[in-house]
């Protein structure tokens, strides 16, 4: 007899959503975000959801929403269909062994398998990842309008709403001296009321970084994220040694092997842990463990996911023994459309985790039907 927990369908659905304002990074200006949502459904109708997002198509990493969909549809879904979803660890091993790379696609599938398994067990997904030590996460906001005055006004509004009191500034597009002036103006405007950090997204050479970080450090900036290209871990290490202000690795961390290398090189003071960039939730856990055993700080990163990917990340970050720098799981707040049946809860500067089983969130079938890229597709049942 075929078990009711047999996987019948694996679907990947692309959804394009406008952002609330242009989001300017050194590598891309985003005016919309594309979610690659994955739904795994079993014979008995039970389903699990996952999500992958990239930034600026192929401008940030090697995968795109379209590559995630194509590679799941053609190569990864056939490895899962007909298999028993309860054996999720074996299925994850099959995915790892049968396909190279494709960290984002694998993360979306892993999330859906874990959501499914946790739902069947009636526990939050965090229970499968070691268990929660916190029910809410301090959450930073990214100021990236490209305009100093507008960024200050945005930060003031967030403080007033009690939604964020740590601000990450995206820099690296303009000349370093212009960026430094922009950052320090915002830092001064928020003095004593909020923390200011910068993310350079690999834009600087080591020499540019040396000069600019010295000024940012003197100006009271609290954290410097990925100032130099991911290919130059030795340069990152020299900067980490030279400055007191903590240096955080982001793009340099494509999973546990990179984490191990960076730790051995003393290349960073803090790791930004991202579930998809790490290759999945368990791989991201390993990245966090490597940080912890080496006494490095931890930060919960984002790829500007929608509600499903944001909650998958939050479920993992809730299990970290320490989360020294909080997280930046604000992705859904950057989008104009709410896709979940119930929006995520942001309160008192923190993202609240739901207590329900699995991810604790679900896309709304009607909203999904209206917003999916292939609108002619049959409505999900
Ligand atoms: C990154 O590089 O950290 C996170 C926040 C944001 O605005 O962009 C991302 C990616
Ligand atoms: Mg970053």
Coordinates of N, CA and C in Angstrom, one line a residue, residues 2-139:
X2 N 0.5 2.3 -0.8 CA 1.3 3.5 -0.8 C 1.0 4.3 0.4
X3 N 2.0 4.7 1.2 CA 1.7 5.5 2.4 C 1.1 6.9 2.1
X4 N 0.3 7.4 3.0 CA -0.4 8.7 2.8 C 0.7 9.9 2.8
X5 N 1.9 9.6 3.3 CA 2.9 10.6 3.4 C 3.8 10.6 2.2
X6 N 3.4 9.9 1.1 CA 4.1 9.9 -0.1 C 4.0 11.3 -0.8
X7 N 5.1 11.8 -1.3 CA 5.1 13.1 -2.0 C 4.5 12.9 -3.4
X8 N 3.4 13.7 -3.6 CA 2.7 13.6 -4.9 C 3.2 14.8 -5.9
X9 N 3.2 16.0 -5.3 CA 3.6 17.1 -6.2 C 4.6 18.0 -5.6
X10 N 5.5 18.5 -6.4 CA 6.5 19.6 -6.0 C 6.3 20.7 -7.0
X11 N 5.8 21.8 -6.5 CA 5.6 22.9 -7.5 C 6.5 24.1 -7.1
X12 N 6.9 24.8 -8.1 CA 7.6 26.1 -7.8 C 6.9 27.2 -8.5
X13 N 6.5 28.2 -7.7 CA 5.6 29.3 -8.2 C 6.4 30.6 -8.1
X14 N 6.5 31.3 -9.2 CA 7.2 32.6 -9.2 C 6.2 33.7 -9.0
X15 N 6.5 34.6 -8.0 CA 5.6 35.8 -7.7 C 6.5 37.1 -7.8
X16 N 6.1 38.0 -8.6 CA 6.8 39.3 -8.7 C 6.1 40.3 -7.9
X17 N 6.8 41.0 -6.9 CA 6.1 42.0 -6.1 C 6.9 43.3 -6.1
X18 N 6.2 44.4 -6.3 CA 7.0 45.7 -6.3 C 7.5 46.0 -4.8
X19 N 8.6 46.7 -4.7 CA 9.1 47.2 -3.4 C 8.4 48.5 -3.1
X20 N 8.4 48.9 -1.8 CA 7.7 50.1 -1.4 C 8.5 51.4 -1.9
X21 N 9.8 51.2 -2.2 CA 10.6 52.3 -2.8 C 11.8 51.6 -3.5
X22 N 12.5 52.3 -4.4 CA 13.7 51.7 -4.9 C 14.7 51.3 -3.8
X23 N 15.3 50.2 -3.9 CA 16.2 49.7 -2.8 C 17.6 49.6 -3.5
X24 N 18.4 50.6 -3.1 CA 19.7 50.7 -3.9 C 20.9 50.0 -3.2
X25 N 21.4 49.1 -3.8 CA 22.6 48.4 -3.3 C 23.8 48.7 -4.3
X26 N 25.0 48.3 -3.9 CA 26.1 48.6 -4.8 C 26.0 47.8 -6.1
X27 N 25.3 46.6 -6.0 CA 25.2 45.7 -7.2 C 24.0 45.9 -8.0
X28 N 22.9 46.5 -7.4 CA 21.7 46.5 -8.1 C 20.7 47.5 -7.4
X29 N 19.8 48.1 -8.2 CA 18.7 48.9 -7.6 C 17.4 48.1 -7.8
X30 N 16.8 47.6 -6.7 CA 15.7 46.8 -6.8 C 14.4 47.6 -6.8
X31 N 13.5 47.3 -7.7 CA 12.2 48.0 -7.7 C 11.1 47.0 -7.5
X32 N 11.6 45.7 -7.6 CA 10.6 44.6 -7.3 C 11.5 43.4 -6.8
X33 N 10.8 42.5 -6.2 CA 11.4 41.3 -5.7 C 10.6 40.1 -6.3
X34 N 11.3 39.0 -6.7 CA 10.7 37.8 -7.1 C 10.8 36.7 -6.1
X35 N 9.7 36.2 -5.7 CA 9.8 35.0 -4.7 C 9.6 33.8 -5.5
X36 N 10.5 32.8 -5.3 CA 10.3 31.5 -5.9 C 9.7 30.6 -4.7
X37 N 8.4 30.4 -4.7 CA 7.8 29.7 -3.6 C 7.7 28.2 -4.0
X38 N 7.9 27.3 -3.1 CA 7.9 25.9 -3.3 C 6.8 25.3 -2.5
X39 N 6.0 24.4 -3.1 CA 5.0 23.7 -2.3 C 5.1 22.2 -2.6
X40 N 5.3 21.5 -1.5 CA 5.4 20.0 -1.6 C 4.1 19.5 -1.0
X41 N 3.5 18.6 -1.7 CA 2.2 18.1 -1.3 C 2.2 16.6 -1.3
X42 N 1.6 16.0 -0.2 CA 1.6 14.6 0.0 C 0.2 14.0 -0.4
X43 N 0.1 12.7 -0.5 CA -1.1 12.0 -0.9 C -2.3 12.4 -0.1
X44 N -2.0 12.6 1.2 CA -3.2 12.9 2.1 C -3.5 14.4 2.2
X45 N -2.9 15.2 1.3 CA -3.2 16.7 1.2 C -2.4 17.5 2.1
X46 N -1.6 16.9 3.0 CA -0.7 17.7 3.9 C 0.4 18.4 3.0
X47 N 0.7 19.7 3.3 CA 1.7 20.3 2.5 C 2.7 21.1 3.3
X48 N 3.9 21.3 2.6 CA 5.0 22.1 3.2 C 5.4 23.2 2.2
X49 N 5.8 24.3 2.8 CA 6.1 25.5 1.9 C 7.6 25.9 2.2
X50 N 8.2 26.3 1.1 CA 9.6 26.9 1.2 C 9.7 28.0 0.2
X51 N 10.8 28.8 0.3 CA 10.9 30.0 -0.6 C 12.4 30.2 -0.8
X52 N 12.7 30.7 -2.0 CA 14.0 31.3 -2.3 C 13.9 32.6 -3.0
X53 N 14.7 33.5 -2.6 CA 14.8 34.8 -3.3 C 16.3 35.1 -3.6
X54 N 16.5 35.8 -4.7 CA 17.8 36.3 -5.0 C 17.7 37.8 -5.0
X55 N 18.9 38.5 -5.2 CA 18.8 39.9 -5.2 C 19.3 40.4 -6.6
X56 N 18.4 41.1 -7.3 CA 18.8 41.7 -8.6 C 19.1 40.6 -9.6
X57 N 18.2 39.6 -9.7 CA 18.5 38.5 -10.7 C 19.8 37.8 -10.4
X58 N 20.7 38.0 -11.3 CA 22.0 37.3 -11.2 C 23.1 38.3 -10.7
X59 N 22.7 39.5 -10.2 CA 23.7 40.5 -9.9 C 24.3 40.3 -8.5
X60 N 23.7 39.5 -7.7 CA 24.3 39.3 -6.3 C 24.9 37.9 -6.2
X61 N 24.2 36.9 -6.7 CA 24.8 35.5 -6.6 C 24.6 34.8 -7.9
X62 N 24.8 33.5 -7.9 CA 24.8 32.7 -9.2 C 23.5 32.2 -9.5
X63 N 22.5 32.2 -8.6 CA 21.2 31.7 -8.9 C 20.2 32.8 -9.1
X64 N 19.2 32.5 -9.9 CA 18.1 33.5 -10.1 C 16.8 32.8 -9.8
X65 N 15.7 33.5 -9.6 CA 14.4 32.8 -9.3 C 14.1 31.8 -10.5
X66 N 14.4 32.2 -11.7 CA 14.1 31.3 -12.8 C 15.0 30.1 -12.8
X67 N 16.3 30.2 -12.4 CA 17.1 29.0 -12.3 C 16.6 28.1 -11.2
X68 N 16.2 28.7 -10.1 CA 15.6 27.9 -9.0 C 14.4 27.1 -9.5
X69 N 13.5 27.8 -10.2 CA 12.3 27.1 -10.7 C 12.7 26.0 -11.7
X70 N 13.6 26.3 -12.7 CA 13.9 25.3 -13.7 C 14.6 24.1 -13.1
X71 N 15.6 24.4 -12.2 CA 16.3 23.3 -11.7 C 15.5 22.4 -10.7
X72 N 14.6 23.0 -10.0 CA 13.7 22.2 -9.2 C 12.8 21.4 -10.1
X73 N 12.1 22.1 -11.1 CA 11.1 21.4 -11.9 C 11.8 20.2 -12.7
X74 N 13.0 20.4 -13.2 CA 13.6 19.4 -14.1 C 14.5 18.4 -13.4
X75 N 15.1 18.8 -12.3 CA 16.2 18.0 -11.8 C 16.0 17.6 -10.3
X76 N 15.4 18.4 -9.5 CA 15.3 18.1 -8.0 C 14.0 17.5 -7.7
X77 N 12.9 18.1 -8.2 CA 11.6 17.6 -7.9 C 11.5 16.1 -8.2
X78 N 12.0 15.6 -9.4 CA 11.9 14.2 -9.7 C 12.6 13.3 -8.6
X79 N 13.5 13.8 -7.9 CA 14.2 13.0 -6.8 C 13.3 12.9 -5.6
X80 N 12.3 13.7 -5.5 CA 11.4 13.7 -4.3 C 10.1 13.0 -4.6
X81 N 9.6 13.2 -5.8 CA 8.2 12.7 -6.1 C 8.2 11.2 -5.9
X82 N 7.1 10.7 -5.2 CA 7.0 9.2 -5.0 C 7.7 8.8 -3.7
X83 N 8.5 9.6 -3.1 CA 9.2 9.2 -1.9 C 8.4 9.6 -0.6
X84 N 8.7 8.9 0.5 CA 8.0 9.2 1.7 C 8.6 10.5 2.4
X85 N 7.7 11.5 2.5 CA 8.2 12.8 3.1 C 8.7 12.7 4.5
X86 N 8.2 11.6 5.3 CA 8.6 11.5 6.7 C 10.2 11.2 6.7
X87 N 10.7 10.6 5.7 CA 12.2 10.3 5.7 C 12.9 11.5 5.2
X88 N 12.6 12.7 5.8 CA 13.2 14.0 5.2 C 14.7 14.0 5.3
X89 N 15.3 13.4 6.3 CA 16.8 13.5 6.4 C 17.4 12.7 5.2
X90 N 16.8 11.6 4.9 CA 17.3 10.8 3.7 C 17.1 11.6 2.4
X91 N 16.0 12.3 2.3 CA 15.7 13.0 1.1 C 16.7 14.2 1.0
X92 N 17.0 14.8 2.1 CA 18.0 15.9 2.0 C 19.4 15.4 1.6
X93 N 19.7 14.2 2.1 CA 21.0 13.7 1.7 C 21.0 13.4 0.2
X94 N 19.9 12.9 -0.3 CA 19.8 12.6 -1.8 C 20.0 13.9 -2.5
X95 N 19.3 15.0 -2.1 CA 19.5 16.3 -2.8 C 20.9 16.7 -2.8
X96 N 21.6 16.6 -1.6 CA 23.0 17.0 -1.5 C 23.9 16.2 -2.4
X97 N 23.6 14.9 -2.5 CA 24.5 14.0 -3.2 C 24.3 14.1 -4.7
X98 N 23.0 14.4 -5.1 CA 22.7 14.3 -6.5 C 22.8 15.6 -7.3
X99 N 23.0 16.7 -6.6 CA 23.1 18.0 -7.3 C 24.2 18.9 -6.7
X100 N 25.0 19.4 -7.6 CA 26.1 20.3 -7.1 C 25.4 21.7 -7.0
X101 N 26.0 22.5 -6.1 CA 25.6 23.9 -6.0 C 24.1 24.1 -5.8
X102 N 23.5 25.0 -6.4 CA 22.0 25.2 -6.3 C 21.6 25.4 -4.8
X103 N 22.3 26.2 -4.1 CA 22.1 26.3 -2.7 C 20.7 26.9 -2.4
X104 N 20.3 27.9 -3.2 CA 19.0 28.5 -3.0 C 17.8 27.5 -3.3
X105 N 18.0 26.8 -4.4 CA 16.9 25.8 -4.7 C 16.8 24.8 -3.6
X106 N 18.0 24.3 -3.2 CA 18.0 23.2 -2.2 C 17.4 23.8 -0.9
X107 N 17.7 25.0 -0.5 CA 17.2 25.6 0.7 C 15.6 25.7 0.7
X108 N 15.1 26.1 -0.5 CA 13.6 26.2 -0.6 C 13.0 24.8 -0.4
X109 N 13.6 23.8 -1.0 CA 13.1 22.4 -0.8 C 13.2 21.9 0.6
X110 N 14.4 22.2 1.2 CA 14.6 21.7 2.6 C 13.6 22.4 3.5
X111 N 13.4 23.7 3.3 CA 12.4 24.4 4.1 C 11.0 23.7 4.0
X112 N 10.6 23.4 2.8 CA 9.3 22.8 2.6 C 9.2 21.4 3.2
X113 N 10.3 20.6 3.1 CA 10.3 19.3 3.8 C 10.2 19.4 5.3
X114 N 11.0 20.4 5.8 CA 11.0 20.6 7.3 C 9.6 21.1 7.8
X115 N 9.0 22.0 7.0 CA 7.7 22.5 7.3 C 6.7 21.4 7.4
X116 N 6.8 20.5 6.4 CA 5.9 19.4 6.3 C 6.1 18.4 7.5
X117 N 7.3 18.1 7.8 CA 7.6 17.2 8.9 C 7.2 17.8 10.2
X118 N 7.5 19.0 10.5 CA 7.2 19.7 11.7 C 5.6 19.7 11.9
X119 N 4.9 20.0 10.8 CA 3.5 20.1 10.9 C 2.9 18.7 11.3
X120 N 3.4 17.7 10.7 CA 2.9 16.3 11.0 C 3.2 16.0 12.5
X121 N 4.4 16.5 13.0 CA 4.7 16.2 14.4 C 4.0 17.2 15.3
X122 N 3.4 18.2 14.8 CA 2.6 19.2 15.5 C 3.5 20.2 16.3
X123 N 4.8 20.4 15.8 CA 5.7 21.3 16.6 C 6.2 22.4 15.6
X124 N 6.6 23.5 16.2 CA 7.2 24.6 15.4 C 8.5 24.0 14.7
X125 N 8.8 24.5 13.5 CA 10.0 24.0 12.8 C 11.3 24.1 13.6
X126 N 11.3 25.2 14.4 CA 12.5 25.4 15.2 C 12.9 24.1 16.1
X127 N 11.8 23.3 16.4 CA 12.1 22.1 17.2 C 13.0 21.1 16.5
X128 N 12.9 21.1 15.1 CA 13.7 20.2 14.3 C 15.1 20.7 14.2
X129 N 15.4 21.9 14.6 CA 16.7 22.6 14.4 C 17.4 22.7 15.8
X130 N 16.9 22.1 16.8 CA 17.6 22.2 18.1 C 16.7 22.8 19.2
X131 N 15.6 23.5 18.8 CA 14.7 24.1 19.8 C 15.0 25.6 20.0
X132 N 13.9 26.3 20.3 CA 14.0 27.8 20.5 C 14.6 28.2 21.8
X133 N 15.4 29.2 21.8 CA 15.9 29.8 23.0 C 15.3 31.3 23.1
X134 N 14.6 31.7 22.1 CA 13.9 33.0 22.1 C 12.7 33.0 21.3
X135 N 11.7 33.8 21.6 CA 10.4 33.8 20.8 C 10.3 35.1 19.9
X136 N 11.3 35.9 20.0 CA 11.3 37.1 19.1 C 12.7 37.5 18.8
X137 N 12.9 38.2 17.7 CA 14.3 38.6 17.3 C 14.4 40.1 17.1
X138 N 15.4 40.7 17.6 CA 15.6 42.2 17.3 C 15.9 42.3 15.8
X139 N 15.2 43.3 15.2 CA 15.3 43.3 13.8 C 15.7 44.7 13.3

